[in-house]
Amino acid sequence: DSGVTQTPKHLITATGQRVTLRCSPRSGDLSVYWYQQSLDQGLQFLIHYYNGEERAKGNILERFSAQQFPDLHSELNLSSLELGDSALYFCASSEEDTQYFGPGTRLTVL
Amino acid sequence: GENVEQHPSTLSVQEGDSAVIKCTYSDSASNYFPWYKQELGKRPQLIIDIRSNVGEKKDQRIAVTLNKTAKHFSLHITETQPEDSAVYFCAAKRHGGSQGNLIFGKGTKLSVKP
C-alpha cells in the first residue's frame, strides 16, 4: 500500500457524460500528479499540482481539468467523454523526487 | 522537452537467467531515474532509483547503472523468478523536489518462464 488513495475504483459511463476522479495523497506530500494509461500503453503524464497550484501540464485534453484543494486532495474532471477516454487513470504523490502511485480508477466509456 | 526511449518492448527469459532493460534519455539536465514495476491491472510500484551523481545502485537481485555521458541507464535483474513477470517502466526527471515531472518510457513486458 503506497498511502495514496483513489476513488472510485471503477467507473462506467456513457459518451458525452462528465465524471470526477478523486485522489488523496500520502500524508505530508504536497505534489499530486495525474496520469492516463490506455490498454497496453505507457503512462501519459496529464498534469502536476503542488500545494494547490498547477505546476506543469502534459498531454491533457481541453475537455479535462483538475484542481488541488487546501486539504491537498485532488480531483480530475473529465467531460464530454468519448470512447477513447476509456483508460486507467492514476494519481501519484511525492514529497521530493520519488512518486508513489495510487491504485488507479478504471474508466469505461460505453 | 525530455524524451525517454526504452528497449526492448518485450523480453522473455528462462527462470534463473538475467534480464536487462535499457533506456536512453534526451535531456542532459535530467538527474533522477526511477524504475517501476507494474503487474497486470495494478499500480506502478517503485523498485529502484538512481540519481545522476551515482553510477550504479544495487538492491538484492536488481541493479541499475547510469552512464551520464551516453545518456542511458539500464535495469539488471539477476536470477529471475516467475514473480518478476510484469511490465517495467523507466523514467527520467529534470530538476529536484517539486519542480519537473517524470517522463516515462513505453515499458518492457518481461515474461519469466519456469
mmCIF file with all atom_site columns, C-alpha atoms in Angstrom:
data_model
loop_
_atom_site.group_PDB
_atom_site.id
_atom_site.type_symbol
_atom_site.label_atom_id
_atom_site.label_alt_id
_atom_site.label_comp_id
_atom_site.label_asym_id
_atom_site.label_entity_id
_atom_site.label_seq_id
_atom_site.pdbx_PDB_ins_code
_atom_site.Cartn_x
_atom_site.Cartn_y
_atom_site.Cartn_z
_atom_site.occupancy
_atom_site.B_iso_or_equiv
_atom_site.pdbx_formal_charge
_atom_site.auth_seq_id
_atom_site.auth_comp_id
_atom_site.auth_asym_id
_atom_site.auth_atom_id
_atom_site.pdbx_PDB_model_num
ATOM 1   C CA . ASP A 1 1   ? 0.000   0.000   0.000   1.00 0.00 ? 1   ASP A CA 1
ATOM 2   C CA . SER A 1 2   ? 1.537   3.298   -1.157  1.00 0.00 ? 2   SER A CA 1
ATOM 3   C CA . GLY A 1 3   ? -0.584  5.521   1.080   1.00 0.00 ? 3   GLY A CA 1
ATOM 4   C CA . VAL A 1 4   ? -2.172  7.186   -1.964  1.00 0.00 ? 4   VAL A CA 1
ATOM 5   C CA . THR A 1 5   ? -5.898  6.567   -2.297  1.00 0.00 ? 5   THR A CA 1
ATOM 6   C CA . GLN A 1 6   ? -8.141  6.956   -5.323  1.00 0.00 ? 6   GLN A CA 1
ATOM 7   C CA . THR A 1 7   ? -11.905 6.754   -5.699  1.00 0.00 ? 7   THR A CA 1
ATOM 8   C CA . PRO A 1 8   ? -13.842 5.291   -7.305  1.00 0.00 ? 8   PRO A CA 1
ATOM 9   C CA . LYS A 1 9   ? -12.067 2.079   -8.246  1.00 0.00 ? 9   LYS A CA 1
ATOM 10  C CA . HIS A 1 10  ? -14.249 1.536   -11.303 1.00 0.00 ? 10  HIS A CA 1
ATOM 11  C CA . LEU A 1 11  ? -16.448 3.903   -13.256 1.00 0.00 ? 11  LEU A CA 1
ATOM 12  C CA . ILE A 1 12  ? -18.714 3.018   -16.151 1.00 0.00 ? 12  ILE A CA 1
ATOM 13  C CA . THR A 1 13  ? -20.435 5.812   -18.015 1.00 0.00 ? 13  THR A CA 1
ATOM 14  C CA . ALA A 1 14  ? -21.740 6.821   -21.421 1.00 0.00 ? 14  ALA A CA 1
ATOM 15  C CA . THR A 1 15  ? -20.310 9.026   -24.142 1.00 0.00 ? 15  THR A CA 1
ATOM 16  C CA . GLY A 1 16  ? -20.943 12.725  -23.616 1.00 0.00 ? 16  GLY A CA 1
ATOM 17  C CA . GLN A 1 17  ? -21.058 12.415  -19.836 1.00 0.00 ? 17  GLN A CA 1
ATOM 18  C CA . ARG A 1 18  ? -18.861 14.046  -17.201 1.00 0.00 ? 18  ARG A CA 1
ATOM 19  C CA . VAL A 1 19  ? -17.067 12.292  -14.355 1.00 0.00 ? 19  VAL A CA 1
ATOM 20  C CA . THR A 1 20  ? -14.871 13.279  -11.426 1.00 0.00 ? 20  THR A CA 1
ATOM 21  C CA . LEU A 1 21  ? -11.976 11.181  -10.168 1.00 0.00 ? 21  LEU A CA 1
ATOM 22  C CA . ARG A 1 22  ? -10.603 11.776  -6.708  1.00 0.00 ? 22  ARG A CA 1
ATOM 23  C CA . CYS A 1 23  ? -7.131  11.351  -5.258  1.00 0.00 ? 23  CYS A CA 1
ATOM 24  C CA . SER A 1 24  ? -5.808  11.714  -1.717  1.00 0.00 ? 24  SER A CA 1
ATOM 25  C CA . PRO A 1 25  ? -2.014  11.959  -1.492  1.00 0.00 ? 25  PRO A CA 1
ATOM 26  C CA . ARG A 1 26  ? 0.241   10.410  1.126   1.00 0.00 ? 26  ARG A CA 1
ATOM 27  C CA . SER A 1 27  ? 0.312   12.307  4.364   1.00 0.00 ? 27  SER A CA 1
ATOM 28  C CA . GLY A 1 28  ? 2.710   15.226  4.016   1.00 0.00 ? 28  GLY A CA 1
ATOM 29  C CA . ASP A 1 29  ? 3.074   15.074  0.229   1.00 0.00 ? 29  ASP A CA 1
ATOM 30  C CA . LEU A 1 30  ? 2.373   18.412  -1.434  1.00 0.00 ? 30  LEU A CA 1
ATOM 31  C CA . SER A 1 31  ? 2.645   17.273  -5.058  1.00 0.00 ? 31  SER A CA 1
ATOM 32  C CA . VAL A 1 32  ? -0.047  15.376  -6.931  1.00 0.00 ? 32  VAL A CA 1
ATOM 33  C CA . TYR A 1 33  ? 0.375   14.085  -10.492 1.00 0.00 ? 33  TYR A CA 1
ATOM 34  C CA . TRP A 1 34  ? -2.259  12.605  -12.801 1.00 0.00 ? 34  TRP A CA 1
ATOM 35  C CA . TYR A 1 35  ? -1.516  10.001  -15.476 1.00 0.00 ? 35  TYR A CA 1
ATOM 36  C CA . GLN A 1 36  ? -3.591  8.237   -18.116 1.00 0.00 ? 36  GLN A CA 1
ATOM 37  C CA . GLN A 1 37  ? -2.820  4.644   -19.129 1.00 0.00 ? 37  GLN A CA 1
ATOM 38  C CA . SER A 1 38  ? -4.727  3.229   -22.081 1.00 0.00 ? 38  SER A CA 1
ATOM 39  C CA . LEU A 1 39  ? -4.801  -0.512  -22.793 1.00 0.00 ? 39  LEU A CA 1
ATOM 40  C CA . ASP A 1 40  ? -1.284  -1.885  -23.254 1.00 0.00 ? 40  ASP A CA 1
ATOM 41  C CA . GLN A 1 41  ? 0.081   1.657   -23.304 1.00 0.00 ? 41  GLN A CA 1
ATOM 42  C CA . GLY A 1 42  ? 2.544   3.556   -21.237 1.00 0.00 ? 42  GLY A CA 1
ATOM 43  C CA . LEU A 1 43  ? 1.905   6.225   -18.640 1.00 0.00 ? 43  LEU A CA 1
ATOM 44  C CA . GLN A 1 44  ? 0.917   9.539   -20.177 1.00 0.00 ? 44  GLN A CA 1
ATOM 45  C CA . PHE A 1 45  ? 1.516   12.491  -17.868 1.00 0.00 ? 45  PHE A CA 1
ATOM 46  C CA . LEU A 1 46  ? -1.520  14.766  -17.664 1.00 0.00 ? 46  LEU A CA 1
ATOM 47  C CA . ILE A 1 47  ? -0.938  17.412  -15.001 1.00 0.00 ? 47  ILE A CA 1
ATOM 48  C CA . HIS A 1 48  ? 1.003   18.242  -11.819 1.00 0.00 ? 48  HIS A CA 1
ATOM 49  C CA . TYR A 1 49  ? -0.198  20.254  -8.838  1.00 0.00 ? 49  TYR A CA 1
ATOM 50  C CA . TYR A 1 50  ? 1.951   21.457  -5.957  1.00 0.00 ? 50  TYR A CA 1
ATOM 51  C CA . ASN A 1 51  ? 0.322   22.787  -2.815  1.00 0.00 ? 51  ASN A CA 1
ATOM 52  C CA . GLY A 1 52  ? -2.775  23.893  -4.676  1.00 0.00 ? 52  GLY A CA 1
ATOM 53  C CA . GLU A 1 53  ? -1.060  25.421  -7.699  1.00 0.00 ? 53  GLU A CA 1
ATOM 54  C CA . GLU A 1 54  ? -0.726  23.981  -11.179 1.00 0.00 ? 54  GLU A CA 1
ATOM 55  C CA . ARG A 1 55  ? 2.957   23.300  -11.868 1.00 0.00 ? 55  ARG A CA 1
ATOM 56  C CA . ALA A 1 56  ? 3.065   21.514  -15.210 1.00 0.00 ? 56  ALA A CA 1
ATOM 57  C CA . LYS A 1 57  ? 0.767   20.298  -17.938 1.00 0.00 ? 57  LYS A CA 1
ATOM 58  C CA . GLY A 1 58  ? 1.370   17.331  -20.182 1.00 0.00 ? 58  GLY A CA 1
ATOM 59  C CA . ASN A 1 59  ? -0.867  15.840  -22.851 1.00 0.00 ? 59  ASN A CA 1
ATOM 60  C CA . ILE A 1 60  ? -4.093  16.874  -21.161 1.00 0.00 ? 60  ILE A CA 1
ATOM 61  C CA . LEU A 1 61  ? -7.108  17.469  -23.374 1.00 0.00 ? 61  LEU A CA 1
ATOM 62  C CA . GLU A 1 62  ? -9.103  20.688  -23.054 1.00 0.00 ? 62  GLU A CA 1
ATOM 63  C CA . ARG A 1 63  ? -12.096 18.549  -22.018 1.00 0.00 ? 63  ARG A CA 1
ATOM 64  C CA . PHE A 1 64  ? -10.123 17.510  -18.930 1.00 0.00 ? 64  PHE A CA 1
ATOM 65  C CA . SER A 1 65  ? -9.396  19.722  -15.938 1.00 0.00 ? 65  SER A CA 1
ATOM 66  C CA . ALA A 1 66  ? -8.011  19.236  -12.469 1.00 0.00 ? 66  ALA A CA 1
ATOM 67  C CA . GLN A 1 67  ? -7.607  21.027  -9.193  1.00 0.00 ? 67  GLN A CA 1
ATOM 68  C CA . GLN A 1 68  ? -5.959  20.534  -5.837  1.00 0.00 ? 68  GLN A CA 1
ATOM 69  C CA . PHE A 1 69  ? -7.805  21.620  -2.738  1.00 0.00 ? 69  PHE A CA 1
ATOM 70  C CA . PRO A 1 70  ? -6.474  23.171  0.506   1.00 0.00 ? 70  PRO A CA 1
ATOM 71  C CA . ASP A 1 71  ? -6.504  19.755  2.193   1.00 0.00 ? 71  ASP A CA 1
ATOM 72  C CA . LEU A 1 72  ? -4.236  18.634  -0.710  1.00 0.00 ? 72  LEU A CA 1
ATOM 73  C CA . HIS A 1 73  ? -6.617  16.111  -2.219  1.00 0.00 ? 73  HIS A CA 1
ATOM 74  C CA . SER A 1 74  ? -7.045  16.460  -5.964  1.00 0.00 ? 74  SER A CA 1
ATOM 75  C CA . GLU A 1 75  ? -9.835  15.897  -8.454  1.00 0.00 ? 75  GLU A CA 1
ATOM 76  C CA . LEU A 1 76  ? -9.611  15.190  -12.163 1.00 0.00 ? 76  LEU A CA 1
ATOM 77  C CA . ASN A 1 77  ? -12.692 16.196  -14.128 1.00 0.00 ? 77  ASN A CA 1
ATOM 78  C CA . LEU A 1 78  ? -13.336 14.562  -17.498 1.00 0.00 ? 78  LEU A CA 1
ATOM 79  C CA . SER A 1 79  ? -16.165 15.980  -19.610 1.00 0.00 ? 79  SER A CA 1
ATOM 80  C CA . SER A 1 80  ? -17.817 15.269  -22.977 1.00 0.00 ? 80  SER A CA 1
ATOM 81  C CA . LEU A 1 81  ? -16.464 11.755  -22.647 1.00 0.00 ? 81  LEU A CA 1
ATOM 82  C CA . GLU A 1 82  ? -15.534 9.784   -25.750 1.00 0.00 ? 82  GLU A CA 1
ATOM 83  C CA . LEU A 1 83  ? -14.940 6.064   -26.227 1.00 0.00 ? 83  LEU A CA 1
ATOM 84  C CA . GLY A 1 84  ? -11.206 6.744   -26.475 1.00 0.00 ? 84  GLY A CA 1
ATOM 85  C CA . ASP A 1 85  ? -11.152 8.153   -22.944 1.00 0.00 ? 85  ASP A CA 1
ATOM 86  C CA . SER A 1 86  ? -11.573 4.646   -21.572 1.00 0.00 ? 86  SER A CA 1
ATOM 87  C CA . ALA A 1 87  ? -8.385  4.003   -19.610 1.00 0.00 ? 87  ALA A CA 1
ATOM 88  C CA . LEU A 1 88  ? -6.807  3.576   -16.209 1.00 0.00 ? 88  LEU A CA 1
ATOM 89  C CA . TYR A 1 89  ? -6.256  6.908   -14.508 1.00 0.00 ? 89  TYR A CA 1
ATOM 90  C CA . PHE A 1 90  ? -3.550  7.020   -11.871 1.00 0.00 ? 90  PHE A CA 1
ATOM 91  C CA . CYS A 1 91  ? -2.609  9.728   -9.493  1.00 0.00 ? 91  CYS A CA 1
ATOM 92  C CA . ALA A 1 92  ? 0.739   9.837   -7.747  1.00 0.00 ? 92  ALA A CA 1
ATOM 93  C CA . SER A 1 93  ? 2.052   11.956  -4.926  1.00 0.00 ? 93  SER A CA 1
ATOM 94  C CA . SER A 1 94  ? 5.522   12.975  -3.885  1.00 0.00 ? 94  SER A CA 1
ATOM 95  C CA . GLU A 1 95  ? 7.397   14.958  -1.291  1.00 0.00 ? 95  GLU A CA 1
ATOM 96  C CA . GLU A 1 96  ? 10.561  15.261  -3.369  1.00 0.00 ? 96  GLU A CA 1
ATOM 97  C CA . ASP A 1 97  ? 11.503  13.271  -6.488  1.00 0.00 ? 97  ASP A CA 1
ATOM 98  C CA . THR A 1 98  ? 10.029  9.839   -5.718  1.00 0.00 ? 98  THR A CA 1
ATOM 99  C CA . GLN A 1 99  ? 6.432   9.415   -6.884  1.00 0.00 ? 99  GLN A CA 1
ATOM 100 C CA . TYR A 1 100 ? 4.092   6.934   -5.206  1.00 0.00 ? 100 TYR A CA 1
ATOM 101 C CA . PHE A 1 101 ? 1.127   5.782   -7.230  1.00 0.00 ? 101 PHE A CA 1
ATOM 102 C CA . GLY A 1 102 ? -2.414  5.178   -6.137  1.00 0.00 ? 102 GLY A CA 1
ATOM 103 C CA . PRO A 1 103 ? -4.383  2.059   -7.147  1.00 0.00 ? 103 PRO A CA 1
ATOM 104 C CA . GLY A 1 104 ? -5.988  3.823   -10.108 1.00 0.00 ? 104 GLY A CA 1
ATOM 105 C CA . THR A 1 105 ? -9.524  4.385   -11.366 1.00 0.00 ? 105 THR A CA 1
ATOM 106 C CA . ARG A 1 106 ? -10.609 2.279   -14.319 1.00 0.00 ? 106 ARG A CA 1
ATOM 107 C CA . LEU A 1 107 ? -12.892 4.359   -16.525 1.00 0.00 ? 107 LEU A CA 1
ATOM 108 C CA . THR A 1 108 ? -15.037 2.628   -19.126 1.00 0.00 ? 108 THR A CA 1
ATOM 109 C CA . VAL A 1 109 ? -16.956 4.803   -21.579 1.00 0.00 ? 109 VAL A CA 1
ATOM 110 C CA . LEU A 1 110 ? -19.731 2.957   -23.426 1.00 0.00 ? 110 LEU A CA 1
ATOM 111 C CA . GLY B 2 1   ? 11.452  18.564  -23.715 1.00 0.00 ? 1   GLY B CA 1
ATOM 112 C CA . GLU B 2 2   ? 12.630  15.263  -22.327 1.00 0.00 ? 2   GLU B CA 1
ATOM 113 C CA . ASN B 2 3   ? 12.165  12.076  -24.327 1.00 0.00 ? 3   ASN B CA 1
ATOM 114 C CA . VAL B 2 4   ? 12.776  8.598   -22.920 1.00 0.00 ? 4   VAL B CA 1
ATOM 115 C CA . GLU B 2 5   ? 13.231  5.569   -25.174 1.00 0.00 ? 5   GLU B CA 1
ATOM 116 C CA . GLN B 2 6   ? 13.027  2.060   -23.718 1.00 0.00 ? 6   GLN B CA 1
ATOM 117 C CA . HIS B 2 7   ? 14.132  -1.252  -25.213 1.00 0.00 ? 7   HIS B CA 1
ATOM 118 C CA . PRO B 2 8   ? 13.157  -3.979  -25.703 1.00 0.00 ? 8   PRO B CA 1
ATOM 119 C CA . SER B 2 9   ? 9.369   -3.721  -25.672 1.00 0.00 ? 9   SER B CA 1
ATOM 120 C CA . THR B 2 10  ? 9.076   -7.421  -24.787 1.00 0.00 ? 10  THR B CA 1
ATOM 121 C CA . LEU B 2 11  ? 11.581  -9.755  -23.160 1.00 0.00 ? 11  LEU B CA 1
ATOM 122 C CA . SER B 2 12  ? 11.237  -13.449 -22.479 1.00 0.00 ? 12  SER B CA 1
ATOM 123 C CA . VAL B 2 13  ? 13.769  -15.268 -20.296 1.00 0.00 ? 13  VAL B CA 1
ATOM 124 C CA . GLN B 2 14  ? 14.088  -18.622 -18.616 1.00 0.00 ? 14  GLN B CA 1
ATOM 125 C CA . GLU B 2 15  ? 13.800  -18.741 -14.841 1.00 0.00 ? 15  GLU B CA 1
ATOM 126 C CA . GLY B 2 16  ? 17.221  -18.207 -13.304 1.00 0.00 ? 16  GLY B CA 1
ATOM 127 C CA . ASP B 2 17  ? 18.569  -16.210 -16.254 1.00 0.00 ? 17  ASP B CA 1
ATOM 128 C CA . SER B 2 18  ? 19.348  -12.494 -16.149 1.00 0.00 ? 18  SER B CA 1
ATOM 129 C CA . ALA B 2 19  ? 17.256  -9.768  -17.765 1.00 0.00 ? 19  ALA B CA 1
ATOM 130 C CA . VAL B 2 20  ? 18.468  -6.368  -18.932 1.00 0.00 ? 20  VAL B CA 1
ATOM 131 C CA . ILE B 2 21  ? 16.276  -3.439  -19.945 1.00 0.00 ? 21  ILE B CA 1
ATOM 132 C CA . LYS B 2 22  ? 17.815  -0.291  -21.415 1.00 0.00 ? 22  LYS B CA 1
ATOM 133 C CA . CYS B 2 23  ? 16.651  3.310   -21.574 1.00 0.00 ? 23  CYS B CA 1
ATOM 134 C CA . THR B 2 24  ? 18.036  6.431   -23.179 1.00 0.00 ? 24  THR B CA 1
ATOM 135 C CA . TYR B 2 25  ? 17.070  9.996   -22.377 1.00 0.00 ? 25  TYR B CA 1
ATOM 136 C CA . SER B 2 26  ? 17.486  13.218  -24.299 1.00 0.00 ? 26  SER B CA 1
ATOM 137 C CA . ASP B 2 27  ? 17.734  15.977  -21.684 1.00 0.00 ? 27  ASP B CA 1
ATOM 138 C CA . SER B 2 28  ? 21.229  16.178  -20.207 1.00 0.00 ? 28  SER B CA 1
ATOM 139 C CA . ALA B 2 29  ? 19.771  18.152  -17.271 1.00 0.00 ? 29  ALA B CA 1
ATOM 140 C CA . SER B 2 30  ? 17.769  15.101  -16.091 1.00 0.00 ? 30  SER B CA 1
ATOM 141 C CA . ASN B 2 31  ? 19.100  13.948  -12.754 1.00 0.00 ? 31  ASN B CA 1
ATOM 142 C CA . TYR B 2 32  ? 16.700  11.382  -11.321 1.00 0.00 ? 32  TYR B CA 1
ATOM 143 C CA . PHE B 2 33  ? 15.960  7.985   -12.898 1.00 0.00 ? 33  PHE B CA 1
ATOM 144 C CA . PRO B 2 34  ? 13.451  5.610   -11.266 1.00 0.00 ? 34  PRO B CA 1
ATOM 145 C CA . TRP B 2 35  ? 12.278  2.184   -12.387 1.00 0.00 ? 35  TRP B CA 1
ATOM 146 C CA . TYR B 2 36  ? 8.721   0.992   -11.798 1.00 0.00 ? 36  TYR B CA 1
ATOM 147 C CA . LYS B 2 37  ? 7.215   -2.487  -11.952 1.00 0.00 ? 37  LYS B CA 1
ATOM 148 C CA . GLN B 2 38  ? 3.566   -2.834  -12.912 1.00 0.00 ? 38  GLN B CA 1
ATOM 149 C CA . GLU B 2 39  ? 1.657   -6.096  -12.633 1.00 0.00 ? 39  GLU B CA 1
ATOM 150 C CA . LEU B 2 40  ? -1.484  -6.523  -14.695 1.00 0.00 ? 40  LEU B CA 1
ATOM 151 C CA . GLY B 2 41  ? -4.227  -4.164  -13.549 1.00 0.00 ? 41  GLY B CA 1
ATOM 152 C CA . LYS B 2 42  ? -2.166  -2.900  -10.619 1.00 0.00 ? 42  LYS B CA 1
ATOM 153 C CA . ARG B 2 43  ? -0.449  0.358   -9.832  1.00 0.00 ? 43  ARG B CA 1
ATOM 154 C CA . PRO B 2 44  ? 3.164   1.030   -10.838 1.00 0.00 ? 44  PRO B CA 1
ATOM 155 C CA . GLN B 2 45  ? 5.486   0.347   -7.910  1.00 0.00 ? 45  GLN B CA 1
ATOM 156 C CA . LEU B 2 46  ? 8.929   1.842   -7.497  1.00 0.00 ? 46  LEU B CA 1
ATOM 157 C CA . ILE B 2 47  ? 11.575  -0.892  -7.405  1.00 0.00 ? 47  ILE B CA 1
ATOM 158 C CA . ILE B 2 48  ? 14.803  1.100   -7.580  1.00 0.00 ? 48  ILE B CA 1
ATOM 159 C CA . ASP B 2 49  ? 16.017  4.571   -8.487  1.00 0.00 ? 49  ASP B CA 1
ATOM 160 C CA . ILE B 2 50  ? 19.307  6.314   -9.153  1.00 0.00 ? 50  ILE B CA 1
ATOM 161 C CA . ARG B 2 51  ? 20.486  9.887   -9.190  1.00 0.00 ? 51  ARG B CA 1
ATOM 162 C CA . SER B 2 52  ? 22.942  11.439  -11.595 1.00 0.00 ? 52  SER B CA 1
ATOM 163 C CA . ASN B 2 53  ? 25.741  11.638  -9.023  1.00 0.00 ? 53  ASN B CA 1
ATOM 164 C CA . VAL B 2 54  ? 25.835  7.824   -8.765  1.00 0.00 ? 54  VAL B CA 1
ATOM 165 C CA . GLY B 2 55  ? 26.902  5.337   -11.452 1.00 0.00 ? 55  GLY B CA 1
ATOM 166 C CA . GLU B 2 56  ? 25.406  2.142   -10.060 1.00 0.00 ? 56  GLU B CA 1
ATOM 167 C CA . LYS B 2 57  ? 22.986  1.056   -7.371  1.00 0.00 ? 57  LYS B CA 1
ATOM 168 C CA . LYS B 2 58  ? 22.081  -2.459  -6.208  1.00 0.00 ? 58  LYS B CA 1
ATOM 169 C CA . ASP B 2 59  ? 19.256  -3.915  -4.170  1.00 0.00 ? 59  ASP B CA 1
ATOM 170 C CA . GLN B 2 60  ? 19.415  -7.686  -3.836  1.00 0.00 ? 60  GLN B CA 1
ATOM 171 C CA . ARG B 2 61  ? 18.678  -9.152  -7.307  1.00 0.00 ? 61  ARG B CA 1
ATOM 172 C CA . ILE B 2 62  ? 18.139  -5.825  -9.048  1.00 0.00 ? 62  ILE B CA 1
ATOM 173 C CA . ALA B 2 63  ? 20.647  -3.200  -10.067 1.00 0.00 ? 63  ALA B CA 1
ATOM 174 C CA . VAL B 2 64  ? 20.584  -0.012  -12.090 1.00 0.00 ? 64  VAL B CA 1
ATOM 175 C CA . THR B 2 65  ? 23.515  1.530   -13.953 1.00 0.00 ? 65  THR B CA 1
ATOM 176 C CA . LEU B 2 66  ? 23.725  5.072   -15.291 1.00 0.00 ? 66  LEU B CA 1
ATOM 177 C CA . ASN B 2 67  ? 26.003  6.449   -17.987 1.00 0.00 ? 67  ASN B CA 1
ATOM 178 C CA . LYS B 2 68  ? 25.567  10.223  -17.952 1.00 0.00 ? 68  LYS B CA 1
ATOM 179 C CA . THR B 2 69  ? 27.889  10.810  -20.883 1.00 0.00 ? 69  THR B CA 1
ATOM 180 C CA . ALA B 2 70  ? 25.938  8.482   -23.149 1.00 0.00 ? 70  ALA B CA 1
ATOM 181 C CA . LYS B 2 71  ? 22.618  9.449   -21.532 1.00 0.00 ? 71  LYS B CA 1
ATOM 182 C CA . HIS B 2 72  ? 21.481  5.920   -20.913 1.00 0.00 ? 72  HIS B CA 1
ATOM 183 C CA . PHE B 2 73  ? 20.583  3.803   -17.917 1.00 0.00 ? 73  PHE B CA 1
ATOM 184 C CA . SER B 2 74  ? 19.786  0.133   -17.531 1.00 0.00 ? 74  SER B CA 1
ATOM 185 C CA . LEU B 2 75  ? 17.930  -2.214  -15.205 1.00 0.00 ? 75  LEU B CA 1
ATOM 186 C CA . HIS B 2 76  ? 19.527  -5.570  -14.465 1.00 0.00 ? 76  HIS B CA 1
ATOM 187 C CA . ILE B 2 77  ? 17.582  -8.399  -12.829 1.00 0.00 ? 77  ILE B CA 1
ATOM 188 C CA . THR B 2 78  ? 19.590  -11.485 -11.888 1.00 0.00 ? 78  THR B CA 1
ATOM 189 C CA . GLU B 2 79  ? 18.313  -14.974 -11.047 1.00 0.00 ? 79  GLU B CA 1
ATOM 190 C CA . THR B 2 80  ? 14.886  -14.147 -12.464 1.00 0.00 ? 80  THR B CA 1
ATOM 191 C CA . GLN B 2 81  ? 11.809  -15.750 -10.930 1.00 0.00 ? 81  GLN B CA 1
ATOM 192 C CA . PRO B 2 82  ? 8.272   -16.168 -12.351 1.00 0.00 ? 82  PRO B CA 1
ATOM 193 C CA . GLU B 2 83  ? 7.049   -13.423 -9.980  1.00 0.00 ? 83  GLU B CA 1
ATOM 194 C CA . ASP B 2 84  ? 9.346   -10.981 -11.793 1.00 0.00 ? 84  ASP B CA 1
ATOM 195 C CA . SER B 2 85  ? 6.980   -11.215 -14.769 1.00 0.00 ? 85  SER B CA 1
ATOM 196 C CA . ALA B 2 86  ? 5.449   -7.752  -15.207 1.00 0.00 ? 86  ALA B CA 1
ATOM 197 C CA . VAL B 2 87  ? 5.778   -4.566  -17.235 1.00 0.00 ? 87  VAL B CA 1
ATOM 198 C CA . TYR B 2 88  ? 8.773   -2.445  -16.262 1.00 0.00 ? 88  TYR B CA 1
ATOM 199 C CA . PHE B 2 89  ? 8.907   1.302   -16.887 1.00 0.00 ? 89  PHE B CA 1
ATOM 200 C CA . CYS B 2 90  ? 11.929  3.561   -16.757 1.00 0.00 ? 90  CYS B CA 1
ATOM 201 C CA . ALA B 2 91  ? 11.565  7.301   -16.247 1.00 0.00 ? 91  ALA B CA 1
ATOM 202 C CA . ALA B 2 92  ? 13.636  10.463  -16.127 1.00 0.00 ? 92  ALA B CA 1
ATOM 203 C CA . LYS B 2 93  ? 13.123  13.698  -14.258 1.00 0.00 ? 93  LYS B CA 1
ATOM 204 C CA . ARG B 2 94  ? 14.725  17.058  -14.562 1.00 0.00 ? 94  ARG B CA 1
ATOM 205 C CA . HIS B 2 95  ? 15.135  19.341  -11.575 1.00 0.00 ? 95  HIS B CA 1
ATOM 206 C CA . GLY B 2 96  ? 14.637  18.403  -7.999  1.00 0.00 ? 96  GLY B CA 1
ATOM 207 C CA . GLY B 2 97  ? 11.847  18.326  -5.489  1.00 0.00 ? 97  GLY B CA 1
ATOM 208 C CA . SER B 2 98  ? 8.610   19.911  -6.576  1.00 0.00 ? 98  SER B CA 1
ATOM 209 C CA . GLN B 2 99  ? 9.969   21.097  -9.914  1.00 0.00 ? 99  GLN B CA 1
ATOM 210 C CA . GLY B 2 100 ? 9.659   18.987  -13.023 1.00 0.00 ? 100 GLY B CA 1
ATOM 211 C CA . ASN B 2 101 ? 7.809   15.760  -13.635 1.00 0.00 ? 101 ASN B CA 1
ATOM 212 C CA . LEU B 2 102 ? 8.638   12.193  -14.636 1.00 0.00 ? 102 LEU B CA 1
ATOM 213 C CA . ILE B 2 103 ? 8.790   11.286  -18.311 1.00 0.00 ? 103 ILE B CA 1
ATOM 214 C CA . PHE B 2 104 ? 8.226   7.557   -18.770 1.00 0.00 ? 104 PHE B CA 1
ATOM 215 C CA . GLY B 2 105 ? 9.473   5.112   -21.356 1.00 0.00 ? 105 GLY B CA 1
ATOM 216 C CA . LYS B 2 106 ? 6.869   2.989   -23.117 1.00 0.00 ? 106 LYS B CA 1
ATOM 217 C CA . GLY B 2 107 ? 7.534   -0.067  -20.972 1.00 0.00 ? 107 GLY B CA 1
ATOM 218 C CA . THR B 2 108 ? 9.034   -3.552  -21.295 1.00 0.00 ? 108 THR B CA 1
ATOM 219 C CA . LYS B 2 109 ? 6.885   -6.625  -20.802 1.00 0.00 ? 109 LYS B CA 1
ATOM 220 C CA . LEU B 2 110 ? 9.066   -9.206  -19.072 1.00 0.00 ? 110 LEU B CA 1
ATOM 221 C CA . SER B 2 111 ? 7.998   -12.842 -19.102 1.00 0.00 ? 111 SER B CA 1
ATOM 222 C CA . VAL B 2 112 ? 9.924   -15.320 -16.963 1.00 0.00 ? 112 VAL B CA 1
ATOM 223 C CA . LYS B 2 113 ? 9.277   -18.915 -17.984 1.00 0.00 ? 113 LYS B CA 1
ATOM 224 C CA . PRO B 2 114 ? 9.503   -21.568 -15.270 1.00 0.00 ? 114 PRO B CA 1
#
